[in-house]
Amino acid sequence: MRRVLLVGDSLFADTLKHMLACSGEIEVVGVCTAPDELAASIAAGSPDALLVAGAVEPDLYAEAYLRCELPIIYAALTDDHLTVFTSRRVKAAQCQLLAAIGALPQRS
């Protein structure tokens, strides 16, 4: 089971927390709602990664992120899809790549 520390204080962060709790594969070990709490939250939860809810102002946490040695996953909810950026390379299955390419709009 992977352990994540959720960074954010919004409805989107709450939704992510609930979604991950229901997955059975990911444990949310804490929620950090302020930049000055990040180091203590990491120490207390021993997460494998940070999951940043997109409503968080990235500039507020920039210095704390630079000191963090964990992978950082930034999830943003825009329109009707979830966009994920990571600070480290992650493996993707070939079928995911093919599906992403297949979802591109047709050029005229």
PDB file of N, CA and C in Angstrom:
ATOM      1  N   MET A   1       0.843  -1.172   0.000  1.00  0.00           N
ATOM      2  CA  MET A   1       0.000   0.000   0.000  1.00  0.00           C
ATOM      3  C   MET A   1       0.893   1.240   0.000  1.00  0.00           C
ATOM      4  N   ARG A   2       0.579   2.192  -0.895  1.00  0.00           N
ATOM      5  CA  ARG A   2       1.311   3.457  -0.960  1.00  0.00           C
ATOM      6  C   ARG A   2       0.716   4.447   0.022  1.00  0.00           C
ATOM      7  N   ARG A   3       1.593   5.260   0.607  1.00  0.00           N
ATOM      8  CA  ARG A   3       1.166   6.249   1.603  1.00  0.00           C
ATOM      9  C   ARG A   3       1.389   7.643   1.019  1.00  0.00           C
ATOM     10  N   VAL A   4       0.348   8.470   1.059  1.00  0.00           N
ATOM     11  CA  VAL A   4       0.478   9.832   0.556  1.00  0.00           C
ATOM     12  C   VAL A   4       0.056  10.840   1.612  1.00  0.00           C
ATOM     13  N   LEU A   5       0.690  11.986   1.547  1.00  0.00           N
ATOM     14  CA  LEU A   5       0.296  13.132   2.363  1.00  0.00           C
ATOM     15  C   LEU A   5      -0.426  14.084   1.423  1.00  0.00           C
ATOM     16  N   LEU A   6      -1.652  14.405   1.743  1.00  0.00           N
ATOM     17  CA  LEU A   6      -2.455  15.294   0.926  1.00  0.00           C
ATOM     18  C   LEU A   6      -2.198  16.738   1.336  1.00  0.00           C
ATOM     19  N   VAL A   7      -1.913  17.583   0.359  1.00  0.00           N
ATOM     20  CA  VAL A   7      -1.657  18.997   0.618  1.00  0.00           C
ATOM     21  C   VAL A   7      -2.813  19.793   0.026  1.00  0.00           C
ATOM     22  N   GLY A   8      -3.578  20.441   0.896  1.00  0.00           N
ATOM     23  CA  GLY A   8      -4.682  21.260   0.416  1.00  0.00           C
ATOM     24  C   GLY A   8      -5.817  21.319   1.412  1.00  0.00           C
ATOM     25  N   ASP A   9      -6.602  22.370   1.273  1.00  0.00           N
ATOM     26  CA  ASP A   9      -7.750  22.586   2.150  1.00  0.00           C
ATOM     27  C   ASP A   9      -8.894  23.101   1.282  1.00  0.00           C
ATOM     28  N   SER A  10      -9.525  22.191   0.554  1.00  0.00           N
ATOM     29  CA  SER A  10     -10.583  22.575  -0.367  1.00  0.00           C
ATOM     30  C   SER A  10     -11.526  21.392  -0.557  1.00  0.00           C
ATOM     31  N   LEU A  11     -12.618  21.640  -1.226  1.00  0.00           N
ATOM     32  CA  LEU A  11     -13.542  20.557  -1.563  1.00  0.00           C
ATOM     33  C   LEU A  11     -12.854  19.536  -2.459  1.00  0.00           C
ATOM     34  N   PHE A  12     -11.998  20.017  -3.371  1.00  0.00           N
ATOM     35  CA  PHE A  12     -11.255  19.106  -4.242  1.00  0.00           C
ATOM     36  C   PHE A  12     -10.338  18.207  -3.421  1.00  0.00           C
ATOM     37  N   ALA A  13      -9.647  18.768  -2.428  1.00  0.00           N
ATOM     38  CA  ALA A  13      -8.774  17.965  -1.558  1.00  0.00           C
ATOM     39  C   ALA A  13      -9.593  16.934  -0.791  1.00  0.00           C
ATOM     40  N   ASP A  14     -10.749  17.333  -0.287  1.00  0.00           N
ATOM     41  CA  ASP A  14     -11.630  16.389   0.424  1.00  0.00           C
ATOM     42  C   ASP A  14     -12.082  15.264  -0.496  1.00  0.00           C
ATOM     43  N   THR A  15     -12.394  15.609  -1.741  1.00  0.00           N
ATOM     44  CA  THR A  15     -12.830  14.606  -2.716  1.00  0.00           C
ATOM     45  C   THR A  15     -11.701  13.623  -3.014  1.00  0.00           C
ATOM     46  N   LEU A  16     -10.491  14.149  -3.202  1.00  0.00           N
ATOM     47  CA  LEU A  16      -9.339  13.271  -3.434  1.00  0.00           C
ATOM     48  C   LEU A  16      -9.120  12.334  -2.247  1.00  0.00           C
ATOM     49  N   LYS A  17      -9.221  12.877  -1.048  1.00  0.00           N
ATOM     50  CA  LYS A  17      -9.029  12.068   0.159  1.00  0.00           C
ATOM     51  C   LYS A  17     -10.028  10.918   0.208  1.00  0.00           C
ATOM     52  N   HIS A  18     -11.286  11.207  -0.058  1.00  0.00           N
ATOM     53  CA  HIS A  18     -12.325  10.175  -0.045  1.00  0.00           C
ATOM     54  C   HIS A  18     -12.095   9.147  -1.153  1.00  0.00           C
ATOM     55  N   MET A  19     -11.762   9.628  -2.344  1.00  0.00           N
ATOM     56  CA  MET A  19     -11.528   8.735  -3.478  1.00  0.00           C
ATOM     57  C   MET A  19     -10.381   7.773  -3.183  1.00  0.00           C
ATOM     58  N   LEU A  20      -9.304   8.285  -2.623  1.00  0.00           N
ATOM     59  CA  LEU A  20      -8.139   7.443  -2.331  1.00  0.00           C
ATOM     60  C   LEU A  20      -8.436   6.457  -1.202  1.00  0.00           C
ATOM     61  N   ALA A  21      -9.196   6.893  -0.206  1.00  0.00           N
ATOM     62  CA  ALA A  21      -9.550   6.010   0.909  1.00  0.00           C
ATOM     63  C   ALA A  21     -10.376   4.829   0.413  1.00  0.00           C
ATOM     64  N   CYS A  22     -11.185   5.059  -0.600  1.00  0.00           N
ATOM     65  CA  CYS A  22     -12.026   3.994  -1.151  1.00  0.00           C
ATOM     66  C   CYS A  22     -11.267   3.064  -2.081  1.00  0.00           C
ATOM     67  N   SER A  23     -10.072   3.452  -2.492  1.00  0.00           N
ATOM     68  CA  SER A  23      -9.327   2.645  -3.467  1.00  0.00           C
ATOM     69  C   SER A  23      -8.785   1.353  -2.870  1.00  0.00           C
ATOM     70  N   GLY A  24      -8.472   1.370  -1.583  1.00  0.00           N
ATOM     71  CA  GLY A  24      -7.892   0.188  -0.961  1.00  0.00           C
ATOM     72  C   GLY A  24      -6.417  -0.005  -1.276  1.00  0.00           C
ATOM     73  N   GLU A  25      -5.854   0.836  -2.135  1.00  0.00           N
ATOM     74  CA  GLU A  25      -4.455   0.715  -2.532  1.00  0.00           C
ATOM     75  C   GLU A  25      -3.594   1.861  -2.017  1.00  0.00           C
ATOM     76  N   ILE A  26      -4.245   2.944  -1.573  1.00  0.00           N
ATOM     77  CA  ILE A  26      -3.522   4.132  -1.153  1.00  0.00           C
ATOM     78  C   ILE A  26      -4.030   4.572   0.214  1.00  0.00           C
ATOM     79  N   GLU A  27      -3.097   4.869   1.099  1.00  0.00           N
ATOM     80  CA  GLU A  27      -3.453   5.361   2.421  1.00  0.00           C
ATOM     81  C   GLU A  27      -3.074   6.831   2.526  1.00  0.00           C
ATOM     82  N   VAL A  28      -4.042   7.674   2.857  1.00  0.00           N
ATOM     83  CA  VAL A  28      -3.772   9.082   3.099  1.00  0.00           C
ATOM     84  C   VAL A  28      -3.346   9.191   4.563  1.00  0.00           C
ATOM     85  N   VAL A  29      -2.070   9.520   4.782  1.00  0.00           N
ATOM     86  CA  VAL A  29      -1.514   9.520   6.144  1.00  0.00           C
ATOM     87  C   VAL A  29      -1.651  10.866   6.841  1.00  0.00           C
ATOM     88  N   GLY A  30      -2.219  11.831   6.156  1.00  0.00           N
ATOM     89  CA  GLY A  30      -2.430  13.139   6.761  1.00  0.00           C
ATOM     90  C   GLY A  30      -2.813  14.155   5.719  1.00  0.00           C
ATOM     91  N   VAL A  31      -3.240  15.311   6.217  1.00  0.00           N
ATOM     92  CA  VAL A  31      -3.597  16.432   5.352  1.00  0.00           C
ATOM     93  C   VAL A  31      -2.867  17.656   5.866  1.00  0.00           C
ATOM     94  N   CYS A  32      -2.129  18.290   4.999  1.00  0.00           N
ATOM     95  CA  CYS A  32      -1.393  19.508   5.348  1.00  0.00           C
ATOM     96  C   CYS A  32      -2.135  20.694   4.751  1.00  0.00           C
ATOM     97  N   THR A  33      -2.457  21.672   5.594  1.00  0.00           N
ATOM     98  CA  THR A  33      -3.228  22.817   5.126  1.00  0.00           C
ATOM     99  C   THR A  33      -2.467  24.138   5.188  1.00  0.00           C
ATOM    100  N   ALA A  34      -1.204  24.093   5.597  1.00  0.00           N
ATOM    101  CA  ALA A  34      -0.399  25.311   5.665  1.00  0.00           C
ATOM    102  C   ALA A  34       1.065  24.972   5.389  1.00  0.00           C
ATOM    103  N   PRO A  35       1.773  25.837   4.656  1.00  0.00           N
ATOM    104  CA  PRO A  35       3.168  25.566   4.305  1.00  0.00           C
ATOM    105  C   PRO A  35       4.064  25.287   5.502  1.00  0.00           C
ATOM    106  N   ASP A  36       3.840  25.988   6.614  1.00  0.00           N
ATOM    107  CA  ASP A  36       4.712  25.797   7.770  1.00  0.00           C
ATOM    108  C   ASP A  36       4.450  24.474   8.486  1.00  0.00           C
ATOM    109  N   GLU A  37       3.402  23.753   8.104  1.00  0.00           N
ATOM    110  CA  GLU A  37       3.093  22.441   8.693  1.00  0.00           C
ATOM    111  C   GLU A  37       3.681  21.284   7.883  1.00  0.00           C
ATOM    112  N   LEU A  38       4.198  21.566   6.689  1.00  0.00           N
ATOM    113  CA  LEU A  38       4.597  20.494   5.781  1.00  0.00           C
ATOM    114  C   LEU A  38       5.670  19.576   6.356  1.00  0.00           C
ATOM    115  N   ALA A  39       6.739  20.139   6.883  1.00  0.00           N
ATOM    116  CA  ALA A  39       7.835  19.320   7.414  1.00  0.00           C
ATOM    117  C   ALA A  39       7.348  18.422   8.552  1.00  0.00           C
ATOM    118  N   ALA A  40       6.555  18.970   9.454  1.00  0.00           N
ATOM    119  CA  ALA A  40       6.038  18.177  10.574  1.00  0.00           C
ATOM    120  C   ALA A  40       5.063  17.107  10.091  1.00  0.00           C
ATOM    121  N   SER A  41       4.265  17.439   9.097  1.00  0.00           N
ATOM    122  CA  SER A  41       3.309  16.462   8.554  1.00  0.00           C
ATOM    123  C   SER A  41       4.030  15.307   7.877  1.00  0.00           C
ATOM    124  N   ILE A  42       5.113  15.613   7.177  1.00  0.00           N
ATOM    125  CA  ILE A  42       5.918  14.566   6.536  1.00  0.00           C
ATOM    126  C   ILE A  42       6.544  13.671   7.600  1.00  0.00           C
ATOM    127  N   ALA A  43       7.111  14.277   8.635  1.00  0.00           N
ATOM    128  CA  ALA A  43       7.739  13.505   9.706  1.00  0.00           C
ATOM    129  C   ALA A  43       6.722  12.615  10.422  1.00  0.00           C
ATOM    130  N   ALA A  44       5.531  13.132  10.643  1.00  0.00           N
ATOM    131  CA  ALA A  44       4.511  12.369  11.367  1.00  0.00           C
ATOM    132  C   ALA A  44       3.911  11.247  10.527  1.00  0.00           C
ATOM    133  N   GLY A  45       3.741  11.487   9.241  1.00  0.00           N
ATOM    134  CA  GLY A  45       3.047  10.505   8.406  1.00  0.00           C
ATOM    135  C   GLY A  45       3.931   9.553   7.639  1.00  0.00           C
ATOM    136  N   SER A  46       5.203   9.865   7.486  1.00  0.00           N
ATOM    137  CA  SER A  46       6.137   9.061   6.689  1.00  0.00           C
ATOM    138  C   SER A  46       5.538   8.648   5.337  1.00  0.00           C
ATOM    139  N   PRO A  47       5.102   9.630   4.538  1.00  0.00           N
ATOM    140  CA  PRO A  47       4.481   9.282   3.256  1.00  0.00           C
ATOM    141  C   PRO A  47       5.504   8.861   2.212  1.00  0.00           C
ATOM    142  N   ASP A  48       5.009   8.165   1.182  1.00  0.00           N
ATOM    143  CA  ASP A  48       5.831   7.823   0.025  1.00  0.00           C
ATOM    144  C   ASP A  48       5.866   8.976  -0.974  1.00  0.00           C
ATOM    145  N   ALA A  49       4.837   9.839  -0.933  1.00  0.00           N
ATOM    146  CA  ALA A  49       4.730  10.949  -1.873  1.00  0.00           C
ATOM    147  C   ALA A  49       3.803  12.016  -1.317  1.00  0.00           C
ATOM    148  N   LEU A  50       3.905  13.217  -1.882  1.00  0.00           N
ATOM    149  CA  LEU A  50       2.967  14.290  -1.583  1.00  0.00           C
ATOM    150  C   LEU A  50       1.949  14.337  -2.712  1.00  0.00           C
ATOM    151  N   LEU A  51       0.696  14.515  -2.377  1.00  0.00           N
ATOM    152  CA  LEU A  51      -0.354  14.709  -3.365  1.00  0.00           C
ATOM    153  C   LEU A  51      -0.915  16.096  -3.141  1.00  0.00           C
ATOM    154  N   VAL A  52      -0.659  16.991  -4.072  1.00  0.00           N
ATOM    155  CA  VAL A  52      -1.071  18.387  -3.946  1.00  0.00           C
ATOM    156  C   VAL A  52      -2.368  18.587  -4.707  1.00  0.00           C
ATOM    157  N   ALA A  53      -3.417  19.008  -3.989  1.00  0.00           N
ATOM    158  CA  ALA A  53      -4.692  19.316  -4.625  1.00  0.00           C
ATOM    159  C   ALA A  53      -4.548  20.641  -5.358  1.00  0.00           C
ATOM    160  N   GLY A  54      -4.981  20.688  -6.587  1.00  0.00           N
ATOM    161  CA  GLY A  54      -4.757  21.822  -7.474  1.00  0.00           C
ATOM    162  C   GLY A  54      -5.225  23.162  -6.981  1.00  0.00           C
ATOM    163  N   ALA A  55      -6.117  23.225  -6.024  1.00  0.00           N
ATOM    164  CA  ALA A  55      -6.587  24.515  -5.521  1.00  0.00           C
ATOM    165  C   ALA A  55      -5.534  25.207  -4.669  1.00  0.00           C
ATOM    166  N   VAL A  56      -4.485  24.496  -4.284  1.00  0.00           N
ATOM    167  CA  VAL A  56      -3.415  25.063  -3.461  1.00  0.00           C
ATOM    168  C   VAL A  56      -2.585  26.029  -4.304  1.00  0.00           C
ATOM    169  N   GLU A  57      -2.294  27.194  -3.748  1.00  0.00           N
ATOM    170  CA  GLU A  57      -1.412  28.147  -4.423  1.00  0.00           C
ATOM    171  C   GLU A  57       0.012  27.600  -4.380  1.00  0.00           C
ATOM    172  N   PRO A  58       0.580  27.198  -5.523  1.00  0.00           N
ATOM    173  CA  PRO A  58       1.919  26.587  -5.517  1.00  0.00           C
ATOM    174  C   PRO A  58       3.003  27.497  -4.958  1.00  0.00           C
ATOM    175  N   ASP A  59       2.861  28.810  -5.152  1.00  0.00           N
ATOM    176  CA  ASP A  59       3.884  29.731  -4.660  1.00  0.00           C
ATOM    177  C   ASP A  59       4.004  29.706  -3.139  1.00  0.00           C
ATOM    178  N   LEU A  60       2.899  29.449  -2.444  1.00  0.00           N
ATOM    179  CA  LEU A  60       2.940  29.417  -0.986  1.00  0.00           C
ATOM    180  C   LEU A  60       3.826  28.287  -0.469  1.00  0.00           C
ATOM    181  N   TYR A  61       3.852  27.173  -1.192  1.00  0.00           N
ATOM    182  CA  TYR A  61       4.580  25.991  -0.749  1.00  0.00           C
ATOM    183  C   TYR A  61       5.921  25.816  -1.453  1.00  0.00           C
ATOM    184  N   ALA A  62       6.276  26.700  -2.372  1.00  0.00           N
ATOM    185  CA  ALA A  62       7.459  26.496  -3.214  1.00  0.00           C
ATOM    186  C   ALA A  62       8.714  26.193  -2.404  1.00  0.00           C
ATOM    187  N   GLU A  63       8.993  26.972  -1.390  1.00  0.00           N
ATOM    188  CA  GLU A  63      10.202  26.755  -0.590  1.00  0.00           C
ATOM    189  C   GLU A  63      10.157  25.409   0.129  1.00  0.00           C
ATOM    190  N   ALA A  64       8.990  25.054   0.666  1.00  0.00           N
ATOM    191  CA  ALA A  64       8.841  23.771   1.361  1.00  0.00           C
ATOM    192  C   ALA A  64       9.019  22.607   0.389  1.00  0.00           C
ATOM    193  N   TYR A  65       8.505  22.748  -0.834  1.00  0.00           N
ATOM    194  CA  TYR A  65       8.653  21.682  -1.830  1.00  0.00           C
ATOM    195  C   TYR A  65      10.110  21.487  -2.217  1.00  0.00           C
ATOM    196  N   LEU A  66      10.851  22.578  -2.303  1.00  0.00           N
ATOM    197  CA  LEU A  66      12.259  22.481  -2.679  1.00  0.00           C
ATOM    198  C   LEU A  66      13.058  21.703  -1.647  1.00  0.00           C
ATOM    199  N   ARG A  67      12.648  21.768  -0.380  1.00  0.00           N
ATOM    200  CA  ARG A  67      13.347  21.040   0.678  1.00  0.00           C
ATOM    201  C   ARG A  67      12.858  19.600   0.806  1.00  0.00           C
ATOM    202  N   CYS A  68      11.778  19.276   0.146  1.00  0.00           N
ATOM    203  CA  CYS A  68      11.183  17.947   0.252  1.00  0.00           C
ATOM    204  C   CYS A  68      11.862  16.992  -0.721  1.00  0.00           C
ATOM    205  N   GLU A  69      12.211  15.819  -0.246  1.00  0.00           N
ATOM    206  CA  GLU A  69      12.864  14.833  -1.102  1.00  0.00           C
ATOM    207  C   GLU A  69      11.886  13.784  -1.612  1.00  0.00           C
ATOM    208  N   LEU A  70      10.611  13.979  -1.365  1.00  0.00           N
ATOM    209  CA  LEU A  70       9.589  13.035  -1.802  1.00  0.00           C
ATOM    210  C   LEU A  70       9.104  13.358  -3.203  1.00  0.00           C
ATOM    211  N   PRO A  71       8.599  12.350  -3.914  1.00  0.00           N
ATOM    212  CA  PRO A  71       7.924  12.654  -5.180  1.00  0.00           C
ATOM    213  C   PRO A  71       6.711  13.533  -4.893  1.00  0.00           C
ATOM    214  N   ILE A  72       6.465  14.473  -5.766  1.00  0.00           N
ATOM    215  CA  ILE A  72       5.329  15.379  -5.620  1.00  0.00           C
ATOM    216  C   ILE A  72       4.390  15.152  -6.801  1.00  0.00           C
ATOM    217  N   ILE A  73       3.143  14.878  -6.496  1.00  0.00           N
ATOM    218  CA  ILE A  73       2.124  14.685  -7.519  1.00  0.00           C
ATOM    219  C   ILE A  73       1.147  15.845  -7.395  1.00  0.00           C
ATOM    220  N   TYR A  74       1.012  16.606  -8.475  1.00  0.00           N
ATOM    221  CA  TYR A  74       0.124  17.762  -8.472  1.00  0.00           C
ATOM    222  C   TYR A  74      -1.105  17.392  -9.293  1.00  0.00           C
ATOM    223  N   ALA A  75      -2.261  17.405  -8.677  1.00  0.00           N
ATOM    224  CA  ALA A  75      -3.498  17.056  -9.356  1.00  0.00           C
ATOM    225  C   ALA A  75      -4.371  18.297  -9.465  1.00  0.00           C
ATOM    226  N   ALA A  76      -4.792  18.605 -10.668  1.00  0.00           N
ATOM    227  CA  ALA A  76      -5.634  19.774 -10.900  1.00  0.00           C
ATOM    228  C   ALA A  76      -6.911  19.330 -11.593  1.00  0.00           C
ATOM    229  N   LEU A  77      -8.013  19.806 -11.100  1.00  0.00           N
ATOM    230  CA  LEU A  77      -9.309  19.507 -11.700  1.00  0.00           C
ATOM    231  C   LEU A  77      -9.676  20.677 -12.592  1.00  0.00           C
ATOM    232  N   THR A  78      -9.674  20.421 -13.877  1.00  0.00           N
ATOM    233  CA  THR A  78     -10.049  21.460 -14.826  1.00  0.00           C
ATOM    234  C   THR A  78     -11.137  20.919 -15.732  1.00  0.00           C
ATOM    235  N   ASP A  79     -12.218  21.659 -15.803  1.00  0.00           N
ATOM    236  CA  ASP A  79     -13.366  21.271 -16.611  1.00  0.00           C
ATOM    237  C   ASP A  79     -13.828  19.872 -16.262  1.00  0.00           C
ATOM    238  N   ASP A  80     -13.607  18.928 -17.173  1.00  0.00           N
ATOM    239  CA  ASP A  80     -14.151  17.587 -16.979  1.00  0.00           C
ATOM    240  C   ASP A  80     -13.072  16.515 -16.852  1.00  0.00           C
ATOM    241  N   HIS A  81     -11.849  16.920 -16.532  1.00  0.00           N
ATOM    242  CA  HIS A  81     -10.796  15.908 -16.407  1.00  0.00           C
ATOM    243  C   HIS A  81      -9.829  16.267 -15.290  1.00  0.00           C
ATOM    244  N   LEU A  82      -9.070  15.278 -14.895  1.00  0.00           N
ATOM    245  CA  LEU A  82      -8.063  15.428 -13.857  1.00  0.00           C
ATOM    246  C   LEU A  82      -6.701  15.439 -14.520  1.00  0.00           C
ATOM    247  N   THR A  83      -5.915  16.469 -14.264  1.00  0.00           N
ATOM    248  CA  THR A  83      -4.577  16.564 -14.818  1.00  0.00           C
ATOM    249  C   THR A  83      -3.584  16.289 -13.704  1.00  0.00           C
ATOM    250  N   VAL A  84      -2.597  15.443 -13.979  1.00  0.00           N
ATOM    251  CA  VAL A  84      -1.611  15.088 -12.964  1.00  0.00           C
ATOM    252  C   VAL A  84      -0.217  15.385 -13.492  1.00  0.00           C
ATOM    253  N   PHE A  85       0.556  16.123 -12.702  1.00  0.00           N
ATOM    254  CA  PHE A  85       1.959  16.377 -12.991  1.00  0.00           C
ATOM    255  C   PHE A  85       2.762  15.744 -11.861  1.00  0.00           C
ATOM    256  N   THR A  86       3.897  15.159 -12.172  1.00  0.00           N
ATOM    257  CA  THR A  86       4.727  14.580 -11.121  1.00  0.00           C
ATOM    258  C   THR A  86       6.128  15.170 -11.176  1.00  0.00           C
ATOM    259  N   SER A  87       6.797  15.135 -10.042  1.00  0.00           N
ATOM    260  CA  SER A  87       8.157  15.642  -9.978  1.00  0.00           C
ATOM    261  C   SER A  87       9.177  14.570 -10.351  1.00  0.00           C
ATOM    262  N   ARG A  88       8.698  13.365 -10.549  1.00  0.00           N
ATOM    263  CA  ARG A  88       9.580  12.260 -10.929  1.00  0.00           C
ATOM    264  C   ARG A  88       8.928  11.462 -12.041  1.00  0.00           C
ATOM    265  N   ARG A  89       9.728  10.752 -12.788  1.00  0.00           N
ATOM    266  CA  ARG A  89       9.206   9.933 -13.874  1.00  0.00           C
ATOM    267  C   ARG A  89       8.410   8.767 -13.293  1.00  0.00           C
ATOM    268  N   VAL A  90       7.271   8.502 -13.898  1.00  0.00           N
ATOM    269  CA  VAL A  90       6.453   7.374 -13.482  1.00  0.00           C
ATOM    270  C   VAL A  90       6.215   6.483 -14.695  1.00  0.00           C
ATOM    271  N   LYS A  91       6.063   5.198 -14.454  1.00  0.00           N
ATOM    272  CA  LYS A  91       5.815   4.258 -15.541  1.00  0.00           C
ATOM    273  C   LYS A  91       4.356   4.326 -15.950  1.00  0.00           C
ATOM    274  N   ALA A  92       4.129   4.239 -17.221  1.00  0.00           N
ATOM    275  CA  ALA A  92       2.768   4.193 -17.737  1.00  0.00           C
ATOM    276  C   ALA A  92       2.658   2.984 -18.658  1.00  0.00           C
ATOM    277  N   ALA A  93       1.569   2.310 -18.576  1.00  0.00           N
ATOM    278  CA  ALA A  93       1.352   1.143 -19.421  1.00  0.00           C
ATOM    279  C   ALA A  93       1.148   1.590 -20.865  1.00  0.00           C
ATOM    280  N   GLN A  94       1.502   0.729 -21.794  1.00  0.00           N
ATOM    281  CA  GLN A  94       1.366   1.032 -23.204  1.00  0.00           C
ATOM    282  C   GLN A  94      -0.080   1.368 -23.552  1.00  0.00           C
ATOM    283  N   CYS A  95      -1.038   0.659 -22.957  1.00  0.00           N
ATOM    284  CA  CYS A  95      -2.437   0.916 -23.264  1.00  0.00           C
ATOM    285  C   CYS A  95      -2.855   2.318 -22.835  1.00  0.00           C
ATOM    286  N   GLN A  96      -2.247   2.853 -21.752  1.00  0.00           N
ATOM    287  CA  GLN A  96      -2.557   4.217 -21.334  1.00  0.00           C
ATOM    288  C   GLN A  96      -2.060   5.229 -22.360  1.00  0.00           C
ATOM    289  N   LEU A  97      -0.883   5.003 -22.896  1.00  0.00           N
ATOM    290  CA  LEU A  97      -0.340   5.882 -23.914  1.00  0.00           C
ATOM    291  C   LEU A  97      -1.215   5.843 -25.157  1.00  0.00           C
ATOM    292  N   LEU A  98      -1.592   4.644 -25.570  1.00  0.00           N
ATOM    293  CA  LEU A  98      -2.445   4.506 -26.752  1.00  0.00           C
ATOM    294  C   LEU A  98      -3.798   5.173 -26.540  1.00  0.00           C
ATOM    295  N   ALA A  99      -4.361   5.046 -25.353  1.00  0.00           N
ATOM    296  CA  ALA A  99      -5.644   5.676 -25.056  1.00  0.00           C
ATOM    297  C   ALA A  99      -5.515   7.200 -25.078  1.00  0.00           C
ATOM    298  N   ALA A 100      -4.414   7.714 -24.550  1.00  0.00           N
ATOM    299  CA  ALA A 100      -4.208   9.160 -24.547  1.00  0.00           C
ATOM    300  C   ALA A 100      -4.073   9.688 -25.970  1.00  0.00           C
ATOM    301  N   ILE A 101      -3.344   8.972 -26.773  1.00  0.00           N
ATOM    302  CA  ILE A 101      -3.187   9.390 -28.178  1.00  0.00           C
ATOM    303  C   ILE A 101      -4.525   9.293 -28.908  1.00  0.00           C
ATOM    304  N   GLY A 102      -5.265   8.228 -28.637  1.00  0.00           N
ATOM    305  CA  GLY A 102      -6.569   8.047 -29.264  1.00  0.00           C
ATOM    306  C   GLY A 102      -7.584   9.113 -28.877  1.00  0.00           C
ATOM    307  N   ALA A 103      -7.401   9.739 -27.722  1.00  0.00           N
ATOM    308  CA  ALA A 103      -8.330  10.765 -27.253  1.00  0.00           C
ATOM    309  C   ALA A 103      -8.033  12.152 -27.817  1.00  0.00           C
ATOM    310  N   LEU A 104      -6.925  12.286 -28.542  1.00  0.00           N
ATOM    311  CA  LEU A 104      -6.597  13.583 -29.126  1.00  0.00           C
ATOM    312  C   LEU A 104      -7.648  13.969 -30.161  1.00  0.00           C
ATOM    313  N   PRO A 105      -7.978  15.265 -30.276  1.00  0.00           N
ATOM    314  CA  PRO A 105      -8.954  15.679 -31.284  1.00  0.00           C
ATOM    315  C   PRO A 105      -8.406  15.475 -32.689  1.00  0.00           C
ATOM    316  N   GLN A 106      -9.309  15.186 -33.604  1.00  0.00           N
ATOM    317  CA  GLN A 106      -8.920  15.004 -35.002  1.00  0.00           C
ATOM    318  C   GLN A 106      -8.526  16.351 -35.601  1.00  0.00           C
ATOM    319  N   ARG A 107      -7.449  16.343 -36.352  1.00  0.00           N
ATOM    320  CA  ARG A 107      -7.047  17.571 -37.064  1.00  0.00           C
ATOM    321  C   ARG A 107      -7.766  17.628 -38.391  1.00  0.00           C
ATOM    322  N   SER A 108      -8.107  18.817 -38.809  1.00  0.00           N
ATOM    323  CA  SER A 108      -8.824  18.935 -40.090  1.00  0.00           C
ATOM    324  C   SER A 108      -7.894  19.089 -41.265  1.00  0.00           C
TER     325      SER A 108
END
